[in-house]
mmCIF file of C-alpha atoms and ligand atoms in Angstrom:
data_model
loop_
_atom_site.group_PDB
_atom_site.id
_atom_site.type_symbol
_atom_site.label_atom_id
_atom_site.label_comp_id
_atom_site.label_asym_id
_atom_site.label_seq_id
_atom_site.Cartn_x
_atom_site.Cartn_y
_atom_site.Cartn_z
ATOM 1 C CA MET E 1 89.482 64.487 165.456
ATOM 2 C CA SER E 2 93.178 63.849 165.633
ATOM 3 C CA LEU E 3 94.052 65.271 162.209
ATOM 4 C CA LEU E 4 92.934 68.734 163.231
ATOM 5 C CA ASN E 5 94.832 68.440 166.498
ATOM 6 C CA ASP E 6 97.970 67.370 164.637
ATOM 7 C CA LEU E 7 97.660 70.372 162.338
ATOM 8 C CA LEU E 8 97.226 72.831 165.162
ATOM 9 C CA GLU E 9 99.973 71.283 167.246
ATOM 10 C CA PHE E 10 102.389 71.490 164.336
ATOM 11 C CA ASN E 11 101.334 75.048 163.660
ATOM 12 C CA GLU E 12 102.184 76.208 167.141
ATOM 13 C CA LYS E 13 105.770 74.989 166.750
ATOM 14 C CA PHE E 14 105.941 76.302 163.179
ATOM 15 C CA VAL E 15 105.170 79.831 164.263
ATOM 16 C CA GLU E 16 107.246 79.718 167.442
ATOM 17 C CA SER E 17 110.357 78.466 165.673
ATOM 18 C CA GLY E 18 110.136 81.152 162.977
ATOM 19 C CA ALA E 19 109.878 78.508 160.226
ATOM 20 C CA TYR E 20 107.430 80.796 158.433
ATOM 21 C CA LYS E 21 110.166 83.293 157.647
ATOM 22 C CA LYS E 22 111.429 81.540 154.532
ATOM 23 C CA PHE E 23 107.932 81.796 153.004
ATOM 24 C CA THR E 24 107.637 85.534 153.441
ATOM 25 C CA THR E 25 106.638 87.256 150.206
ATOM 26 C CA THR E 26 104.197 89.916 148.950
ATOM 27 C CA LYS E 27 100.600 89.782 147.770
ATOM 28 C CA SER E 28 101.603 90.545 144.184
ATOM 29 C CA PRO E 29 102.968 87.683 142.063
ATOM 30 C CA ASP E 30 106.656 88.274 141.142
ATOM 31 C CA LYS E 31 106.184 86.615 137.742
ATOM 32 C CA LYS E 32 102.959 88.579 137.130
ATOM 33 C CA MET E 33 101.018 85.439 136.303
ATOM 34 C CA VAL E 34 97.936 83.560 137.417
ATOM 35 C CA LEU E 35 97.825 79.769 137.039
ATOM 36 C CA VAL E 36 94.664 77.671 137.068
ATOM 37 C CA SER E 37 95.352 73.978 137.602
ATOM 38 C CA CYS E 38 93.762 70.835 139.017
ATOM 39 C CA MET E 39 93.604 69.986 142.715
ATOM 40 C CA ASP E 40 95.155 66.549 141.994
ATOM 41 C CA THR E 41 97.484 65.630 144.875
ATOM 42 C CA ARG E 42 100.201 64.582 142.431
ATOM 43 C CA LEU E 43 100.335 68.171 141.184
ATOM 44 C CA THR E 44 100.322 70.062 144.472
ATOM 45 C CA GLU E 45 104.032 70.777 144.125
ATOM 46 C CA LEU E 46 104.789 69.325 140.704
ATOM 47 C CA SER E 47 102.656 71.830 138.768
ATOM 48 C CA THR E 48 104.800 74.758 139.885
ATOM 49 C CA LYS E 49 108.176 73.019 140.264
ATOM 50 C CA ALA E 50 107.937 71.656 136.692
ATOM 51 C CA LEU E 51 107.625 75.255 135.448
ATOM 52 C CA GLY E 52 110.432 76.648 137.596
ATOM 53 C CA LEU E 53 108.030 78.634 139.765
ATOM 54 C CA LYS E 54 108.628 79.271 143.428
ATOM 55 C CA ASN E 55 106.677 80.625 146.364
ATOM 56 C CA GLY E 56 105.535 84.187 145.644
ATOM 57 C CA ASP E 57 105.898 83.912 141.853
ATOM 58 C CA ILE E 58 102.244 83.381 140.900
ATOM 59 C CA LYS E 59 98.613 83.480 141.911
ATOM 60 C CA HIS E 60 97.620 79.820 141.954
ATOM 61 C CA ILE E 61 93.986 78.751 141.656
ATOM 62 C CA GLN E 62 93.316 75.034 142.006
ATOM 63 C CA ASN E 63 90.037 73.203 141.604
ATOM 64 C CA ALA E 64 88.730 69.863 140.332
ATOM 65 C CA GLY E 65 89.898 69.637 136.720
ATOM 66 C CA GLY E 66 91.406 73.150 136.559
ATOM 67 C CA MET E 67 88.075 74.299 135.142
ATOM 68 C CA ILE E 68 86.282 77.583 134.565
ATOM 69 C CA SER E 69 82.897 76.005 135.184
ATOM 70 C CA HIS E 70 80.902 79.224 135.338
ATOM 71 C CA PRO E 71 81.667 82.652 133.814
ATOM 72 C CA TYR E 72 80.667 84.310 137.096
ATOM 73 C CA GLY E 73 81.906 81.627 139.464
ATOM 74 C CA SER E 74 84.754 81.949 141.927
ATOM 75 C CA THR E 75 87.523 80.750 139.597
ATOM 76 C CA MET E 76 86.781 83.383 136.961
ATOM 77 C CA ARG E 77 86.391 85.994 139.676
ATOM 78 C CA SER E 78 89.784 85.031 141.109
ATOM 79 C CA ILE E 79 91.401 85.397 137.674
ATOM 80 C CA LEU E 80 89.882 88.861 137.289
ATOM 81 C CA VAL E 81 91.031 89.894 140.776
ATOM 82 C CA ALA E 82 94.558 88.654 139.973
ATOM 83 C CA VAL E 83 94.613 90.610 136.703
ATOM 84 C CA TYR E 84 92.995 93.870 137.830
ATOM 85 C CA MET E 85 94.075 94.123 141.458
ATOM 86 C CA LEU E 86 97.231 92.060 141.881
ATOM 87 C CA GLY E 87 99.272 92.735 138.776
ATOM 88 C CA ALA E 88 98.937 89.454 136.881
ATOM 89 C CA ASP E 89 99.716 90.125 133.197
ATOM 90 C CA GLU E 90 99.379 86.569 131.890
ATOM 91 C CA VAL E 91 96.942 83.733 132.523
ATOM 92 C CA VAL E 92 97.867 80.054 132.270
ATOM 93 C CA ILE E 93 95.252 77.298 132.249
ATOM 94 C CA MET E 94 96.923 73.939 132.886
ATOM 95 C CA GLY E 95 95.128 70.614 132.594
ATOM 96 C CA HIS E 96 96.762 67.246 133.147
ATOM 97 C CA HIS E 97 96.729 63.703 131.831
ATOM 98 C CA ASP E 98 94.898 61.022 133.853
ATOM 99 C CA CYS E 99 92.640 63.647 135.476
ATOM 100 C CA GLY E 100 90.169 62.201 137.971
ATOM 101 C CA PHE E 101 87.706 64.986 137.249
ATOM 102 C CA GLY E 102 87.968 64.398 133.495
ATOM 103 C CA ALA E 103 86.795 60.812 134.001
ATOM 104 C CA LEU E 104 83.988 61.834 136.364
ATOM 105 C CA GLU E 105 80.515 60.532 135.575
ATOM 106 C CA PRO E 106 77.532 61.964 137.415
ATOM 107 C CA GLY E 107 75.758 58.624 138.070
ATOM 108 C CA PRO E 108 78.157 57.050 140.581
ATOM 109 C CA MET E 109 78.678 60.332 142.437
ATOM 110 C CA MET E 110 74.931 60.981 142.702
ATOM 111 C CA LYS E 111 74.486 57.413 143.974
ATOM 112 C CA GLU E 112 77.201 58.071 146.560
ATOM 113 C CA MET E 113 75.379 61.245 147.586
ATOM 114 C CA GLU E 114 72.152 59.285 148.047
ATOM 115 C CA ASP E 115 73.951 56.566 150.018
ATOM 116 C CA ARG E 116 75.341 59.235 152.311
ATOM 117 C CA GLY E 117 72.029 60.881 153.031
ATOM 118 C CA VAL E 118 71.122 63.243 150.184
ATOM 119 C CA SER E 119 67.443 62.775 149.302
ATOM 120 C CA PRO E 120 66.752 62.059 145.598
ATOM 121 C CA GLU E 121 64.164 64.841 145.831
ATOM 122 C CA VAL E 122 67.022 67.315 146.089
ATOM 123 C CA PHE E 123 68.086 66.378 142.541
ATOM 124 C CA HIS E 124 64.549 67.051 141.269
ATOM 125 C CA THR E 125 64.351 70.360 143.108
ATOM 126 C CA LEU E 126 67.688 71.447 141.614
ATOM 127 C CA LYS E 127 66.576 70.425 138.150
ATOM 128 C CA HIS E 128 63.422 72.515 138.480
ATOM 129 C CA SER E 129 65.564 75.432 139.653
ATOM 130 C CA GLY E 130 67.498 75.249 136.393
ATOM 131 C CA ILE E 131 70.589 73.517 137.821
ATOM 132 C CA ASP E 132 71.663 70.631 135.621
ATOM 133 C CA ILE E 133 73.460 68.575 138.239
ATOM 134 C CA GLU E 134 74.341 65.849 135.746
ATOM 135 C CA GLU E 135 76.150 68.286 133.526
ATOM 136 C CA TRP E 136 77.734 69.958 136.537
ATOM 137 C CA LEU E 137 79.206 66.649 137.655
ATOM 138 C CA SER E 138 80.407 65.541 134.222
ATOM 139 C CA GLY E 139 84.063 65.432 133.300
ATOM 140 C CA PHE E 140 85.484 66.008 129.816
ATOM 141 C CA ASP E 141 86.361 63.937 126.751
ATOM 142 C CA THR E 142 89.975 64.998 126.235
ATOM 143 C CA VAL E 143 92.124 67.223 128.397
ATOM 144 C CA GLU E 144 93.393 69.138 125.344
ATOM 145 C CA GLU E 145 89.820 70.043 124.377
ATOM 146 C CA SER E 146 88.996 71.004 127.934
ATOM 147 C CA VAL E 147 92.039 73.293 128.192
ATOM 148 C CA SER E 148 91.219 74.983 124.862
ATOM 149 C CA GLU E 149 87.621 75.495 125.967
ATOM 150 C CA ASN E 150 88.659 76.989 129.291
ATOM 151 C CA VAL E 151 91.183 79.279 127.601
ATOM 152 C CA GLY E 152 88.355 80.447 125.318
ATOM 153 C CA LYS E 153 86.081 81.153 128.275
ATOM 154 C CA VAL E 154 88.694 83.417 129.857
ATOM 155 C CA ARG E 155 89.675 85.106 126.582
ATOM 156 C CA GLN E 156 86.094 85.838 125.613
ATOM 157 C CA HIS E 157 84.925 86.908 129.038
ATOM 158 C CA PRO E 158 83.309 90.347 128.758
ATOM 159 C CA LEU E 159 85.181 91.617 131.825
ATOM 160 C CA MET E 160 88.598 90.336 130.742
ATOM 161 C CA VAL E 161 91.397 92.630 129.543
ATOM 162 C CA SER E 162 91.773 91.943 125.822
ATOM 163 C CA ASP E 163 95.580 92.194 125.666
ATOM 164 C CA VAL E 164 96.304 89.780 128.527
ATOM 165 C CA PRO E 165 97.585 86.531 126.966
ATOM 166 C CA VAL E 166 95.786 83.356 128.031
ATOM 167 C CA HIS E 167 97.883 80.226 127.545
ATOM 168 C CA GLY E 168 96.839 76.575 127.637
ATOM 169 C CA LEU E 169 99.109 73.766 128.865
ATOM 170 C CA VAL E 170 98.789 70.077 129.707
ATOM 171 C CA ILE E 171 101.111 68.456 132.267
ATOM 172 C CA SER E 172 101.899 64.811 132.894
ATOM 173 C CA PRO E 173 101.484 63.898 136.578
ATOM 174 C CA ASP E 174 104.075 61.128 136.088
ATOM 175 C CA ASP E 175 107.145 63.067 134.975
ATOM 176 C CA GLY E 176 106.012 66.716 134.916
ATOM 177 C CA LYS E 177 106.374 67.049 131.136
ATOM 178 C CA VAL E 178 104.347 69.999 129.857
ATOM 179 C CA ASP E 179 102.846 70.302 126.374
ATOM 180 C CA LEU E 180 101.732 73.598 124.841
ATOM 181 C CA ILE E 181 98.078 73.544 123.765
ATOM 182 C CA VAL E 182 97.360 77.254 123.308
ATOM 183 C CA ASP E 183 100.037 79.919 122.814
ATOM 184 C CA GLY E 184 98.339 83.014 124.205
ATOM 185 C CA TYR E 185 100.814 85.354 122.500
ATOM 186 C CA LYS E 186 99.389 84.318 119.149
ATOM 187 C CA ASN E 187 95.831 85.141 120.128
ATOM 188 C CA SER E 188 96.200 88.341 122.110
HETATM 189 ZN ZN1 ZN F 201 92.790 66.478 137.701
#
């Protein structure tokens, strides 16, 4: 496992040399904002740099598609923690063009699971337990629709603060251009 060794080896020098010092910040986001965006590698740095955000400015939640897939899942919980406990006063949901999750179809991924050792019976068991794996592994039609839907899920969440604006943006992974989909100030 040489990747892990490389990581740990680097880390030892990183700490020893004091390289961590330039990343020192607090737990509360300076810009009082929480951003939900996709885990796409092209956006790891671009999603914040394109908005002029630096280390310490925001709470940043990243997952496949930048989705709120369940009202009581970990993404929604993280948003609520950011708002109630860490001083985030605005929420931004940012999708992106050419999203790998958006294009996801359940069939090929379930086949891949089977090829790598998951028994087809597991799919049946999940179905009988009320888990619609096909829906769970389905992407979205358009990123604009997906962003609007996710903004709605946060806005309408029964545990959400009603006067916290929830904005919707779409970013291009090619040049970082951001388009406004939902202006949260108009809905709060
Ligand atoms: Zn994506």
